[in-house]
One Martini backbone bead per residue (centre of mass of N, CA, C, O) as a GRO file, in nm:
protein
  157
    1UNK     BB    1  13.853  14.741  14.335
    2UNK     BB    2  13.511  14.731  14.393
    3UNK     BB    3  13.167  14.776  14.576
    4UNK     BB    4  12.942  14.947  14.414
    5UNK     BB    5  12.665  15.152  14.512
    6UNK     BB    6  12.373  15.294  14.367
    7UNK     BB    7  12.173  15.497  14.542
    8UNK     BB    8  11.994  15.618  14.302
    9UNK     BB    9  11.857  15.390  14.217
   10UNK     BB   10  11.641  15.191  14.110
   11UNK     BB   11  11.454  14.887  14.332
   12UNK     BB   12  11.196  14.779  14.247
   13UNK     BB   13  11.375  14.593  14.111
   14UNK     BB   14  11.560  14.354  14.183
   15UNK     BB   15  11.903  14.331  14.237
   16UNK     BB   16  12.205  14.168  14.062
   17UNK     BB   17  12.535  14.105  14.177
   18UNK     BB   18  12.854  13.980  14.068
   19UNK     BB   19  13.157  13.926  14.242
   20UNK     BB   20  13.518  13.898  14.206
   21UNK     BB   21  13.781  13.816  14.474
   22UNK     BB   22  14.117  13.883  14.535
   23UNK     BB   23  14.393  13.931  14.664
   24UNK     BB   24  14.423  14.236  14.610
   25UNK     BB   25  14.250  14.347  14.809
   26UNK     BB   26  14.385  14.258  15.060
   27UNK     BB   27  14.641  14.456  15.054
   28UNK     BB   28  14.466  14.738  15.129
   29UNK     BB   29  14.476  14.579  15.407
   30UNK     BB   30  14.575  14.639  15.749
   31UNK     BB   31  14.650  14.401  15.938
   32UNK     BB   32  14.547  14.101  15.826
   33UNK     BB   33  14.413  13.780  15.868
   34UNK     BB   34  14.367  13.832  15.578
   35UNK     BB   35  14.583  13.737  15.289
   36UNK     BB   36  14.399  13.610  15.092
   37UNK     BB   37  14.165  13.513  14.806
   38UNK     BB   38  13.877  13.349  14.670
   39UNK     BB   39  13.573  13.530  14.548
   40UNK     BB   40  13.199  13.520  14.575
   41UNK     BB   41  12.995  13.817  14.518
   42UNK     BB   42  12.683  13.837  14.605
   43UNK     BB   43  12.459  14.124  14.543
   44UNK     BB   44  12.132  14.240  14.680
   45UNK     BB   45  11.894  14.485  14.565
   46UNK     BB   46  11.626  14.633  14.756
   47UNK     BB   47  11.368  14.791  14.826
   48UNK     BB   48  11.274  15.024  15.122
   49UNK     BB   49  11.116  15.230  15.290
   50UNK     BB   50  11.383  15.373  15.414
   51UNK     BB   51  11.549  15.222  15.169
   52UNK     BB   52  11.764  14.956  15.168
   53UNK     BB   53  11.799  14.583  15.075
   54UNK     BB   54  12.089  14.379  15.143
   55UNK     BB   55  12.225  14.103  14.996
   56UNK     BB   56  12.516  13.897  15.095
   57UNK     BB   57  12.720  13.641  14.916
   58UNK     BB   58  12.969  13.426  15.044
   59UNK     BB   59  13.217  13.275  14.872
   60UNK     BB   60  13.531  13.065  14.924
   61UNK     BB   61  13.889  13.158  14.996
   62UNK     BB   62  14.091  13.180  15.260
   63UNK     BB   63  14.390  13.321  15.348
   64UNK     BB   64  14.608  13.227  15.640
   65UNK     BB   65  14.755  13.179  15.928
   66UNK     BB   66  14.886  12.942  16.141
   67UNK     BB   67  14.923  12.891  16.466
   68UNK     BB   68  15.133  12.660  16.461
   69UNK     BB   69  15.367  12.725  16.187
   70UNK     BB   70  15.311  12.986  15.998
   71UNK     BB   71  15.147  12.875  15.749
   72UNK     BB   72  14.959  12.885  15.491
   73UNK     BB   73  14.615  12.876  15.476
   74UNK     BB   74  14.268  12.737  15.396
   75UNK     BB   75  13.973  12.875  15.408
   76UNK     BB   76  13.636  12.823  15.392
   77UNK     BB   77  13.371  13.061  15.281
   78UNK     BB   78  12.982  13.057  15.376
   79UNK     BB   79  12.773  13.359  15.358
   80UNK     BB   80  12.472  13.507  15.481
   81UNK     BB   81  12.386  13.843  15.468
   82UNK     BB   82  12.219  14.164  15.620
   83UNK     BB   83  12.164  14.499  15.497
   84UNK     BB   84  12.083  14.849  15.597
   85UNK     BB   85  11.960  15.133  15.398
   86UNK     BB   86  11.961  15.445  15.531
   87UNK     BB   87  11.827  15.786  15.502
   88UNK     BB   88  12.013  16.086  15.640
   89UNK     BB   89  12.183  16.332  15.829
   90UNK     BB   90  12.376  16.098  15.876
   91UNK     BB   91  12.709  15.878  15.867
   92UNK     BB   92  12.659  15.549  15.964
   93UNK     BB   93  12.759  15.219  16.130
   94UNK     BB   94  12.575  14.967  16.317
   95UNK     BB   95  12.586  14.700  16.133
   96UNK     BB   96  12.288  14.643  16.008
   97UNK     BB   97  12.309  14.960  15.948
   98UNK     BB   98  12.332  15.209  15.729
   99UNK     BB   99  12.412  15.558  15.703
  100UNK     BB  100  12.316  15.789  15.477
  101UNK     BB  101  12.318  16.036  15.285
  102UNK     BB  102  12.137  16.224  15.045
  103UNK     BB  103  12.397  16.301  14.853
  104UNK     BB  104  12.482  16.023  14.860
  105UNK     BB  105  12.578  15.775  14.531
  106UNK     BB  106  12.747  15.591  14.696
  107UNK     BB  107  12.846  15.248  14.817
  108UNK     BB  108  13.132  15.082  14.968
  109UNK     BB  109  13.119  14.723  15.042
  110UNK     BB  110  13.386  14.613  15.099
  111UNK     BB  111  13.448  14.667  15.422
  112UNK     BB  112  13.191  14.487  15.460
  113UNK     BB  113  13.279  14.233  15.326
  114UNK     BB  114  13.537  14.201  15.508
  115UNK     BB  115  13.420  14.171  15.775
  116UNK     BB  116  13.249  13.929  15.709
  117UNK     BB  117  13.535  13.740  15.639
  118UNK     BB  118  13.690  13.790  15.932
  119UNK     BB  119  13.421  13.661  16.097
  120UNK     BB  120  13.472  13.378  16.005
  121UNK     BB  121  13.721  13.349  16.136
  122UNK     BB  122  13.855  13.156  16.329
  123UNK     BB  123  14.031  13.210  16.613
  124UNK     BB  124  14.116  12.947  16.562
  125UNK     BB  125  14.404  12.822  16.327
  126UNK     BB  126  14.464  12.507  16.181
  127UNK     BB  127  14.568  12.271  16.057
  128UNK     BB  128  14.563  11.961  16.018
  129UNK     BB  129  14.649  11.704  16.112
  130UNK     BB  130  14.969  11.659  15.955
  131UNK     BB  131  14.997  11.971  15.785
  132UNK     BB  132  15.226  12.091  15.904
  133UNK     BB  133  15.509  12.225  15.956
  134UNK     BB  134  15.757  11.979  16.027
  135UNK     BB  135  15.997  12.198  16.111
  136UNK     BB  136  15.830  12.345  16.320
  137UNK     BB  137  15.722  12.132  16.487
  138UNK     BB  138  16.038  12.020  16.580
  139UNK     BB  139  16.089  12.331  16.704
  140UNK     BB  140  15.870  12.303  16.928
  141UNK     BB  141  15.923  12.061  17.083
  142UNK     BB  142  16.186  12.147  17.200
  143UNK     BB  143  15.991  12.392  17.356
  144UNK     BB  144  15.823  12.216  17.512
  145UNK     BB  145  15.601  12.192  17.819
  146UNK     BB  146  15.521  11.969  18.023
  147UNK     BB  147  15.219  11.834  18.231
  148UNK     BB  148  15.371  11.603  18.301
  149UNK     BB  149  15.538  11.431  18.499
  150UNK     BB  150  15.785  11.255  18.578
  151UNK     BB  151  15.861  10.966  18.711
  152UNK     BB  152  16.149  11.053  18.825
  153UNK     BB  153  15.985  11.256  19.003
  154UNK     BB  154  15.994  11.334  19.370
  155UNK     BB  155  15.879  11.651  19.378
  156UNK     BB  156  15.596  11.628  19.517
  157UNK     BB  157  15.301  11.791  19.650
   0.00000   0.00000   0.00000
């Protein structure tokens, strides 16, 4: 499944379509920080002077790996994004504007939606305190180095 936008349709009247994204969509992405999830993606398209205005609302849960214990954890994602699509003599993605050629009939929005989801994942993602895999936390404690000197340490600078 993909999220294909018909570039030849008339969007004088705004159009809205909702898609369901599940873990299978994420399997196609190599080395993804998002391992899976369930999302509702609503795409609203309206005509614009130079092309199309596209609003994308993403709401759901992403499955990522906890940075601390390496077990899977869920993160809530809820975001609204805006994308402009303009017709040009070349194809290019500049972030907020995607340029498509005049002869292109469809645009797959899945890679863009995927980017929006992954950009919502915080840099550090860990379980709430006390929810990590206890066995892994116990193993980590064996190898952790303390920042504070011990009471009996007499070799201080």
